[in-house]
Coordinates of C-alpha atoms and ligand atoms in Angstrom, one line a residue:
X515 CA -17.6 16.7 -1.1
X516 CA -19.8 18.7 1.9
X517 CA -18.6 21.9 2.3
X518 CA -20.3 22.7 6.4
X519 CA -19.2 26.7 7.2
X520 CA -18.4 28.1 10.2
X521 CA -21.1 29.1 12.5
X522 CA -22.5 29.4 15.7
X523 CA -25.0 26.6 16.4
X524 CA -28.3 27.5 15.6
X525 CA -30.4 24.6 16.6
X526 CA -31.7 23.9 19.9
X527 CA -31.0 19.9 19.3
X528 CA -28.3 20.0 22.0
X529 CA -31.0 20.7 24.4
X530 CA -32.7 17.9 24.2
X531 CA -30.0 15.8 23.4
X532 CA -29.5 12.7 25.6
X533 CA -26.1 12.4 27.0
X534 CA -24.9 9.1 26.6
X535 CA -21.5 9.2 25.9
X536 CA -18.7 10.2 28.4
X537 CA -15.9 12.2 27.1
X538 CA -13.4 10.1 25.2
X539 CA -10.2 11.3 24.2
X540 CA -7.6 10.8 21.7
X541 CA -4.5 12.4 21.1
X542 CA -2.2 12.6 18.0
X543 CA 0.8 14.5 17.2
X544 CA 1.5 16.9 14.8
X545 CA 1.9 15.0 11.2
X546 CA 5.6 15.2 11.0
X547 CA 7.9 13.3 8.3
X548 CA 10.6 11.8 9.2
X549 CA 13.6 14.3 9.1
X550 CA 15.6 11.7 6.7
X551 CA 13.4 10.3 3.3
X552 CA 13.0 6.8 4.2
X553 CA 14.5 6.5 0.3
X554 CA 17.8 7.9 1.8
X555 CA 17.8 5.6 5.4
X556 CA 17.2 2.7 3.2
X557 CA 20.3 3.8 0.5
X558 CA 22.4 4.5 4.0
X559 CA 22.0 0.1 4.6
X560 CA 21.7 -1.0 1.0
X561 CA 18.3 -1.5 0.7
X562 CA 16.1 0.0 -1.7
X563 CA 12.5 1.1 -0.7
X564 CA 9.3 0.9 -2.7
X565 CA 5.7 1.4 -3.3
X566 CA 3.5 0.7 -5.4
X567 CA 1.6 3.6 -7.6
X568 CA -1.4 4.7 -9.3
X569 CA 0.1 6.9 -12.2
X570 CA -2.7 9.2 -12.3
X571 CA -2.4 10.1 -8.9
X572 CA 1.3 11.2 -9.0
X573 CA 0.9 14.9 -8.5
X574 CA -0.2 16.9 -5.6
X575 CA 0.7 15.5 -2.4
X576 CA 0.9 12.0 -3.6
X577 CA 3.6 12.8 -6.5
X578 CA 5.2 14.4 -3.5
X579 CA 5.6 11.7 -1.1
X580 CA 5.8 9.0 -3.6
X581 CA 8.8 10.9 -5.1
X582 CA 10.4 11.4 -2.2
X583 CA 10.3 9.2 -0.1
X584 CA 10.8 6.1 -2.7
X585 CA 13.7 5.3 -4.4
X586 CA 11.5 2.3 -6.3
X587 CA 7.9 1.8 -7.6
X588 CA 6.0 -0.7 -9.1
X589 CA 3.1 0.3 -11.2
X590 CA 0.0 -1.3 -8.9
X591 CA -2.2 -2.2 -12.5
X592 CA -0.9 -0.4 -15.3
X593 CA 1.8 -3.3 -16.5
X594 CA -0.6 -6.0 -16.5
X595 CA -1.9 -7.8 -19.4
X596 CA -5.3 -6.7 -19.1
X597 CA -3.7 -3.0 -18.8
X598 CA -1.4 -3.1 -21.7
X599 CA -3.2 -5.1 -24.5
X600 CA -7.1 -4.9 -24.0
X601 CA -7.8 -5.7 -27.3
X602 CA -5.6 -7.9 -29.0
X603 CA -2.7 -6.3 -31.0
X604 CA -4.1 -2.6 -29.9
X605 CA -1.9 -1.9 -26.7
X606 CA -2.0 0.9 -24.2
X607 CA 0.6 1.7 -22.6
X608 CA 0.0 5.0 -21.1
X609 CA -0.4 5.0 -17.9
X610 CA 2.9 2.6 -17.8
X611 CA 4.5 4.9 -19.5
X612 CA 3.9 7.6 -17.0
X613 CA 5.2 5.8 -14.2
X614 CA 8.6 4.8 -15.8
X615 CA 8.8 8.5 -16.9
X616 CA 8.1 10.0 -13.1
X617 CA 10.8 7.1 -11.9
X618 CA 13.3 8.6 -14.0
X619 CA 12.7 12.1 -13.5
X620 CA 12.9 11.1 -9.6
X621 CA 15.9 8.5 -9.8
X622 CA 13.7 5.9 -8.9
X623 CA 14.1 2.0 -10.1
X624 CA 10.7 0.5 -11.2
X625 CA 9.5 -3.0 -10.8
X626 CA 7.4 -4.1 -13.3
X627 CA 4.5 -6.2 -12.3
X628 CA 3.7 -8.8 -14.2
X629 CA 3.9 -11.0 -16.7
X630 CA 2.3 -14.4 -15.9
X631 CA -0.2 -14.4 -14.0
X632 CA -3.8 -15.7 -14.0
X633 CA -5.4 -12.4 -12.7
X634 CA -6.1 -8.9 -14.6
X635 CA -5.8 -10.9 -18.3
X636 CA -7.7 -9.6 -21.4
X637 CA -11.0 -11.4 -21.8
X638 CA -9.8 -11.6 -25.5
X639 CA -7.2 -14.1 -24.0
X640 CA -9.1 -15.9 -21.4
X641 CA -12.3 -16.5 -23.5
X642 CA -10.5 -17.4 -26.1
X643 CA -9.6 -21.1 -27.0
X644 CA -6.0 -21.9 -27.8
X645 CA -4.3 -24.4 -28.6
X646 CA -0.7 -25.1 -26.6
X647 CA 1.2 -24.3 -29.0
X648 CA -1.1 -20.7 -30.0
X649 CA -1.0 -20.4 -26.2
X650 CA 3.3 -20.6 -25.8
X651 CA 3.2 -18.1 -28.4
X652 CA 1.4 -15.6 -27.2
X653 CA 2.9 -15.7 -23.7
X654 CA 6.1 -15.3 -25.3
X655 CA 5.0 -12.3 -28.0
X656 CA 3.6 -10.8 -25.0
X657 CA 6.6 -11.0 -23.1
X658 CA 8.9 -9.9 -25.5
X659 CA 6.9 -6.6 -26.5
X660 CA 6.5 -5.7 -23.2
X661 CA 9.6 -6.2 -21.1
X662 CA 11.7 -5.4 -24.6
X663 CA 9.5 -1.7 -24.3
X664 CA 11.1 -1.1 -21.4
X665 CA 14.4 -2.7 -21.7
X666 CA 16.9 -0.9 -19.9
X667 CA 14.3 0.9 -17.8
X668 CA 13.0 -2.0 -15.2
X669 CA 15.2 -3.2 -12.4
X670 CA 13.3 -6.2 -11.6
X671 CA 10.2 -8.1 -13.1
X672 CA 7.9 -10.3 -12.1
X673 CA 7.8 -12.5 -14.1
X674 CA 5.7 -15.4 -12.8
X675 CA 3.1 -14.2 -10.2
X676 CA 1.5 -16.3 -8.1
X677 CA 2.4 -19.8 -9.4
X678 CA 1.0 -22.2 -6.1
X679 CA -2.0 -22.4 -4.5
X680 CA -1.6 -22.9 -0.3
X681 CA -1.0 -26.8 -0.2
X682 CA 2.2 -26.0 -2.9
X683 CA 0.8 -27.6 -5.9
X684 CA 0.5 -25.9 -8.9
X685 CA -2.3 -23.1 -9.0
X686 CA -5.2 -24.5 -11.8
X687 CA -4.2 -21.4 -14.2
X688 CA -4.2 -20.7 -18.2
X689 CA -1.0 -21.2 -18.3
X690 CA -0.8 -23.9 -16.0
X691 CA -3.6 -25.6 -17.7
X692 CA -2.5 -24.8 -20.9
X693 CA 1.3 -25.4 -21.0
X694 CA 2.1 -27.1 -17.7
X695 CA 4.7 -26.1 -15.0
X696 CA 7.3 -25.2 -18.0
X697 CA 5.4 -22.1 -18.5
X698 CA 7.6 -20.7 -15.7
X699 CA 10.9 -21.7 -16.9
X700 CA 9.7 -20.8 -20.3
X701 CA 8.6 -17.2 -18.9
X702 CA 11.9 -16.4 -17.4
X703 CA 14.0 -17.7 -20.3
X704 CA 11.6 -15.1 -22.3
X705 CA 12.2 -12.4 -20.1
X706 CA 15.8 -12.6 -20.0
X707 CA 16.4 -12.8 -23.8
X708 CA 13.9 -9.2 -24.0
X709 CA 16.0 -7.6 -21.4
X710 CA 19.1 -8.9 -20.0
X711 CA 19.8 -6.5 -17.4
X712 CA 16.6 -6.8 -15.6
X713 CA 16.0 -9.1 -12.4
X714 CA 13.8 -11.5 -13.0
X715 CA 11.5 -13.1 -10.1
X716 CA 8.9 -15.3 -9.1
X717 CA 6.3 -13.7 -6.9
X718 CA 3.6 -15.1 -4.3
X719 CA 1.8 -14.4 -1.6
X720 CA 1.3 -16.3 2.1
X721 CA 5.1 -17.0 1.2
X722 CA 6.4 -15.2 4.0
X723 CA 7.0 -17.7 6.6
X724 CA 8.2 -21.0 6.1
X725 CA 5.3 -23.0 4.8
X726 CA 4.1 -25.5 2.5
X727 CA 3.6 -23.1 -0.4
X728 CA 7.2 -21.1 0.5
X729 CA 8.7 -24.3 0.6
X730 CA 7.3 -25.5 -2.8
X731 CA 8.5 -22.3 -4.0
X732 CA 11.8 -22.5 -2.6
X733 CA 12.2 -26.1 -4.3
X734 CA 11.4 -24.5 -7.5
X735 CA 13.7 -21.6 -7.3
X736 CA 16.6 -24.4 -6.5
X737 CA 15.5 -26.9 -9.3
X738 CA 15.3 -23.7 -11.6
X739 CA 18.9 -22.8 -10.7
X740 CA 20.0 -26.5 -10.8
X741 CA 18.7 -26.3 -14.6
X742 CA 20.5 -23.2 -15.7
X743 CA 17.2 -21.1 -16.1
X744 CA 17.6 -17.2 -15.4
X745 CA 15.7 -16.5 -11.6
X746 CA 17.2 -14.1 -9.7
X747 CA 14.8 -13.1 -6.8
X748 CA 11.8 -14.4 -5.1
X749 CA 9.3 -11.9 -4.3
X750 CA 7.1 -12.0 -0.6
X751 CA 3.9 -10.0 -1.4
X752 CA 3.6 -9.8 2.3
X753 CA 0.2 -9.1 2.4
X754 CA -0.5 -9.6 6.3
X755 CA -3.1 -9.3 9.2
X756 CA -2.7 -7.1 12.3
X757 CA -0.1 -8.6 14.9
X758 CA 0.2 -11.9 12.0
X759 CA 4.3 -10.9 11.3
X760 CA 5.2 -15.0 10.7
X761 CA 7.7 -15.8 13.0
X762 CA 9.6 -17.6 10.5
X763 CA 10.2 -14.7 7.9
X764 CA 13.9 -13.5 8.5
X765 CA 14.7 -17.4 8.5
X766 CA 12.5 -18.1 5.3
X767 CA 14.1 -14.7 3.9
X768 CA 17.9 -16.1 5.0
X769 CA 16.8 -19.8 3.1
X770 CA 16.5 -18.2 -0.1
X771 CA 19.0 -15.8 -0.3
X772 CA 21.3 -19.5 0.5
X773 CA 19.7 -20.9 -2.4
X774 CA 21.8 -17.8 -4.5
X775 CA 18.6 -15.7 -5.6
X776 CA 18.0 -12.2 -4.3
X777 CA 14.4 -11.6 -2.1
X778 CA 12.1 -8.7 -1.9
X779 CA 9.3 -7.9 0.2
X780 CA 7.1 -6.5 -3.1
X781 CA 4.1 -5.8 -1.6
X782 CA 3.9 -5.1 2.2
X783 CA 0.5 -3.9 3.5
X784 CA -0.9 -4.6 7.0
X785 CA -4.6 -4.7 7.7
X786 CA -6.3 -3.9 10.5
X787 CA -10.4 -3.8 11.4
X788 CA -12.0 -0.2 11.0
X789 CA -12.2 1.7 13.1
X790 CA -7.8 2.2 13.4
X791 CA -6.8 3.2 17.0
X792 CA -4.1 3.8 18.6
X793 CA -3.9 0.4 20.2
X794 CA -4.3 -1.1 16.7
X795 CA -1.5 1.6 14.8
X796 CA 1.1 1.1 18.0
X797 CA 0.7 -2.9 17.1
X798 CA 1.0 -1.9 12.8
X799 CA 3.8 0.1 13.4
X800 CA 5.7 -3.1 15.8
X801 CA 4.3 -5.2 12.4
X802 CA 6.2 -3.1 9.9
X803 CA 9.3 -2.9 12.3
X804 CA 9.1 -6.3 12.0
X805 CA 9.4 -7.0 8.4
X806 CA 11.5 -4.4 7.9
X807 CA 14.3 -5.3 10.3
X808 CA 13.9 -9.0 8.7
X809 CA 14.9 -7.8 5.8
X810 CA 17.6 -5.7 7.0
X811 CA 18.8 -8.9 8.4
X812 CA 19.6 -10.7 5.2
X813 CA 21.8 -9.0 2.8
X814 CA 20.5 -10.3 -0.1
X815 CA 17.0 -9.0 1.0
X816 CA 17.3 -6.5 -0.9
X817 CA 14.0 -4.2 -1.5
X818 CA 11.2 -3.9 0.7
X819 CA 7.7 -2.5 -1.1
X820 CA 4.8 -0.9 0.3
X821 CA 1.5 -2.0 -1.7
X822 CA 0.7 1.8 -1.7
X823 CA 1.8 4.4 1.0
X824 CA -1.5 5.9 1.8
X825 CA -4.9 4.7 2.9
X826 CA -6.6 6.3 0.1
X827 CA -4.9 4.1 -2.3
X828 CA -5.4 0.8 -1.2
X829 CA -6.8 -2.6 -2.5
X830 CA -7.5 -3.4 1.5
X831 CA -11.2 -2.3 1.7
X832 CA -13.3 -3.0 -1.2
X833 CA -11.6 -6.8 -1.1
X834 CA -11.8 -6.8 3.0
X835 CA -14.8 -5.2 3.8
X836 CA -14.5 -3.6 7.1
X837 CA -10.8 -4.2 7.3
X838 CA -8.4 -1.2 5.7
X839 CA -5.6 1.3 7.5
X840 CA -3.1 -0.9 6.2
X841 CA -0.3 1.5 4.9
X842 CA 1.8 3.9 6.1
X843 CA 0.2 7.4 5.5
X844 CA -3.2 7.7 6.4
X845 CA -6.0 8.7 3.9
X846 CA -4.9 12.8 4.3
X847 CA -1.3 11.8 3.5
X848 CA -0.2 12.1 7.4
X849 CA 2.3 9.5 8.3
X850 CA 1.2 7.0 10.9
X851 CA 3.0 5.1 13.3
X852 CA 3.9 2.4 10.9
X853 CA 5.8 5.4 8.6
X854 CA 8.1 5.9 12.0
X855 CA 8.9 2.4 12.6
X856 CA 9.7 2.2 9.2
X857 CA 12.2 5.0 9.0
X858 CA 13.5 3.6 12.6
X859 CA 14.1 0.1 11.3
X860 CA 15.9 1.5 8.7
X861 CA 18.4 3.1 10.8
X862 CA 16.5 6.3 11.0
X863 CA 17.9 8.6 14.0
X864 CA 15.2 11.8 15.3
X865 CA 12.1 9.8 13.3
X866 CA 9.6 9.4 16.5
X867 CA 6.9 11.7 15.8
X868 CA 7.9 15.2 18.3
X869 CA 6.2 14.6 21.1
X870 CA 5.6 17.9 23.8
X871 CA 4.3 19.8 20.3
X872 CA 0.7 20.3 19.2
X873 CA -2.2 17.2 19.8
X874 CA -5.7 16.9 19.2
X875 CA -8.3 15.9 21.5
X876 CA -11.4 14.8 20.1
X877 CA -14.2 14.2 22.3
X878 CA -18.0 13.1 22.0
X879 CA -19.9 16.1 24.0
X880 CA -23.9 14.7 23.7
X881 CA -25.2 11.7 21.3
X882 CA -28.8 11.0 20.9
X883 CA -30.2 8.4 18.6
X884 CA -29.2 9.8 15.2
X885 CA -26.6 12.5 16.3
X886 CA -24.3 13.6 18.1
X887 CA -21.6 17.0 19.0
X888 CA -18.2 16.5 19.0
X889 CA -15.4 18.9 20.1
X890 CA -12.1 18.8 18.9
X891 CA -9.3 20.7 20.8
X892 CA -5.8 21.7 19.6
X893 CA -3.7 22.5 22.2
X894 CA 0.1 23.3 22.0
X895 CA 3.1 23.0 24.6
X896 CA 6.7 23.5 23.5
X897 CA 5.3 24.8 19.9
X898 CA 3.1 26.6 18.5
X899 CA 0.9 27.1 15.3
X900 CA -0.2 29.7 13.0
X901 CA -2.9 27.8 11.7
X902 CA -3.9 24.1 11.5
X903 CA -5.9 21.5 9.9
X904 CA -7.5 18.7 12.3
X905 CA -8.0 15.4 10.0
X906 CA -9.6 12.0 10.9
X907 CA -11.6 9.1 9.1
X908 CA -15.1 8.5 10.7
X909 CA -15.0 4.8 10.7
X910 CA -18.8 3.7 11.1
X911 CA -20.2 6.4 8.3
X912 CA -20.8 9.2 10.6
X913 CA -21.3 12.5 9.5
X914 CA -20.3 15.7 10.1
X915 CA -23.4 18.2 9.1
X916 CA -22.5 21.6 10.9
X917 CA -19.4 22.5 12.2
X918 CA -18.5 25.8 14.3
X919 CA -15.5 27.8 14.9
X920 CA -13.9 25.9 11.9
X921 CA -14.4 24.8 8.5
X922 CA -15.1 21.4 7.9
X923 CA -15.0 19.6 4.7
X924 CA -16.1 16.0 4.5
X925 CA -15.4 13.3 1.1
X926 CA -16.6 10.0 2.0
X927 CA -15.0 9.0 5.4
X928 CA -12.3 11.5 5.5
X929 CA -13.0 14.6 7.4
X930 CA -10.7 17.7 7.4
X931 CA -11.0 20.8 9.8
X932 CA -9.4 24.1 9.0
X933 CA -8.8 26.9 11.3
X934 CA -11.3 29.8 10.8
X935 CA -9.8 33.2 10.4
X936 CA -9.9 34.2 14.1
X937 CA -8.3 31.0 15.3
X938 CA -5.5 29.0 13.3
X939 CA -2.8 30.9 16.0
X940 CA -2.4 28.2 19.0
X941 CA 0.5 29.8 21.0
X942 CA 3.0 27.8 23.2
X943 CA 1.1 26.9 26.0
X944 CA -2.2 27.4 24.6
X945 CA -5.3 25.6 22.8
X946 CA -8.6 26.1 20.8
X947 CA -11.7 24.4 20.6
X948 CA -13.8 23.7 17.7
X949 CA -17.5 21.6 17.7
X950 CA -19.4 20.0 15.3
X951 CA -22.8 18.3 15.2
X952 CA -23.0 15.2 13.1
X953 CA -25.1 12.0 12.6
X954 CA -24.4 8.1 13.3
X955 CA -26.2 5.0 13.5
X956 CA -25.0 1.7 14.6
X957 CA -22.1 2.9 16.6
X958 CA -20.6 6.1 17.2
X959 CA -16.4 5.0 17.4
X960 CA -13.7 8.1 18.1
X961 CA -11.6 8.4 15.2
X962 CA -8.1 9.5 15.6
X963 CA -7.3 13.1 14.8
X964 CA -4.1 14.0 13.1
X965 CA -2.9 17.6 12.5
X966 CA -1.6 19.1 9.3
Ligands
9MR1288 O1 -3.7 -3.5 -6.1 C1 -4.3 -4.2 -7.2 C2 -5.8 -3.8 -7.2 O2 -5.9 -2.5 -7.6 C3 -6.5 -4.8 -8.2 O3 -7.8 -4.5 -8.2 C4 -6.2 -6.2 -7.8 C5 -6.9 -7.2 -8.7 O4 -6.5 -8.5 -8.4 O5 -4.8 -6.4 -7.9 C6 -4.1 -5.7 -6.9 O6 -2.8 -6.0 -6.8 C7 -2.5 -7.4 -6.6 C8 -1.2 -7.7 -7.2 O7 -1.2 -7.4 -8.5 C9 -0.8 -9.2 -7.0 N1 -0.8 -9.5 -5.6 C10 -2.1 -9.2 -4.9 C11 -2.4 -7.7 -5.1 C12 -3.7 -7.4 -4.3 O8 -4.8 -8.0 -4.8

């Protein structure tokens, strides 16, 4: 972390700075939450709202929002096999442990993630050489001790995860391999037996819409049933591209929940290329509406999970280089556009962010070949401010070396501006201005600034 002070500029680089880029501006409203915890809308239609969690993080302002405005989470790594049992017979269950603990202090259901699945094993398991039989008994031990450590305490597991590759056959897998496609009825009949009371579901991705791979899992879920094998839900991971909402989903969602098993969205994220913009965040927030009021749609839908509610905790951007902004809350824990449209497609009455309150301008003033100043200006009308903190993520590694008539801090990407002490007061009707100078190469893109 830079920590740039406060000070009058002191160079004369703006003088012979080259101008070459007109003023572009930005505006963004005061971060304001919902006045309803989207846990509460979601309660008010039946639904239950999730995200999933990191349980190291959960203090501070991530605790916070994950606490309230979640009524379910699902640990994002910390229940998978690779997590729990590292070493064979030598389990960890720590950080597992946290997160059912910080459910229940915050009335929370947890889904635990997940059981079968040919990602995030132990190399003991995977490197070793098994016979079928060796193989059926260690899925099982492994399910019993973990699902019956938490019997009682998980709402819904998954229990298979991603079974099918694209075409709907059978993914190649360990367990596949190993035991063939009885390994899922196996899994689930496991399950069941170590905790009766808990859902148990099948769990995929690019399942969304009605597709090859959602239909062979929907024939699957139906020849499960017809053979008296415990499913209760399908889960749609929902991982999806920018303006990429598949037409299909309310009707894939409705085919299911006529089959008899419950649905859940278990892992919604929607990712957009870097730099965000408004253009971008206006179309991620119509995305999320989207899914959301799919799932309001179908009673049986019956949770909808965020695959983490800020930016700073997502898989998006070391998997999808260049691509990230995919969750609600941006990287400072500001809600975005997406947070709103979920609150509004949840029922959610005053959740539009106020507008005719406090916005920041961010403009590029001169930019020469390996810098540039900016100016951000906080102006108020209809509200006012005692003292404020202008945030943004630079989204083509600039950065900010000097700052003036604030105090900037920058980690990574993530910038964040405090008032000084002769400025945080921005009266009705009023505004101040703070510059920087920083450095860029490539391209020089205008983030958006949010206010905290
Ligand atoms: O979010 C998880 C990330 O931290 C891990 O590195 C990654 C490894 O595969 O798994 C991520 O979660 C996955 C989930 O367990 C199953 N569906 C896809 C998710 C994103 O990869």
């Amino acid at each position: 972390m830079r920590s740039l002070r406060t000070g009058f500029r002191g160079t004369g680089l703006s003088l012979a700075a080259v101008v070459t880029g007109a003023a572009l501006l930005l505006t963004a409203p005061v971060a304001h939450a919902a006045d309803t915890p989207l846990r509460d809308l979601a309660a008010a239609k039946g639904k239950v709202i999730g995200t999933a969690v990191t349980g190291s993080k959960l203090t501070g302002s991530y605790g916070d929002i994950a606490g309230a405005q979640f009524n379910s989470l699902t640990p994002g790594n910390a229940m998978k096999w690779g997590s729990v049992e590292p070493t064979q017979g030598s389990f960890n269950w720590t950080e597992a442990d946290q997160i059912v603990a910080f459910a229940q202090a915050h009335n929370q259901q947890v889904r635990g993630h997940t059981l079968a699945w040919h990602s995030q094993n132990p190399s003991w398991l995977t490197n070793g050489t098994w016979t079928s039989a060796q193989l059926s008994t260690l899925l099982q031990n492994h399910i019993n001790t973990e699902v019956g450590r938490y019997k009682g305490k998980i709402a819904a597991w998954d229990v298979v995860n991603e079974p099918f590759n694209e075409d709907g056959t059978y993914r190649s897998t360990l367990w596949y391999n190993g035991l063939g496609a009885n390994y899922i009825a196996n899994a689930l009949t496991w399950a069941r037996a170590a905790d009766p009371a808990a859902k148990l579901y099948i769990n995929d991705y690019n399942v969304e819409g009605v597709n090859a791979k959602s239909t062979a899992l929907y024939n699957l879920v139906k020849s499960l049933k017809a053979a008296g094998v415990p499913i209760d839900g399908v889960g749609l991971q929902a991982h999806l591209i920018l303006g990429q909402v598949p037409a299909t989903l309310q009707q894939n969602i409705q085919r299911f929940a006529d089959l008899g098993v419950d649905v859940a969205i278990t892992e919604l994220d929607v990712r957009m290329a870097l730099p965000a913009d408004s253009t971008k965040l206006a179309q991620q927030a119509a995305d999320y509406k989207a899914v959301l009021a799919a799932c309001v749609a179908v009673t049986r839908c019956v949770n909808v999970t965020v695959w983490g509610f800020t930016d700073s905790d997502s898989w998006v951007p070391s998997t999808f280089p260049g691509y990230g902004a995919a969750t609600p809350y941006d990287e400072n824990y500001a809600p975005k556009p997406a947070y709103y449209a979920i609150a509004e497609a949840l029922g959610g009455g005053t959740t539009t962010p106020p507008t005719g309150a406090c916005t920041a301008t961010y403009a590029v003033g001169s930019q020469w070949n390996t810098g540039f100043t900016g100016q951000v200006t906080i102006a108020c009308s209809g509200a006012s401010l005692s003292s404020w903190h202008a945030n943004w993520t630079f989204g083509a590694g600039q950065q900010v070396t000097q700052a003036w008539n604030a105090i900037c801090t920058q980690s990574g990407t993530a910038v964040s501006c405090a008032n000084a002490s002769y400025n945080g007061s921005v009266p009705d009707g009023g505004s101040v201005s703070f510059g920087f100078n920083g450095s860029w190469s490539g391209s020089n893109p205008v983030p958006t600034v949010t206010l905290g």
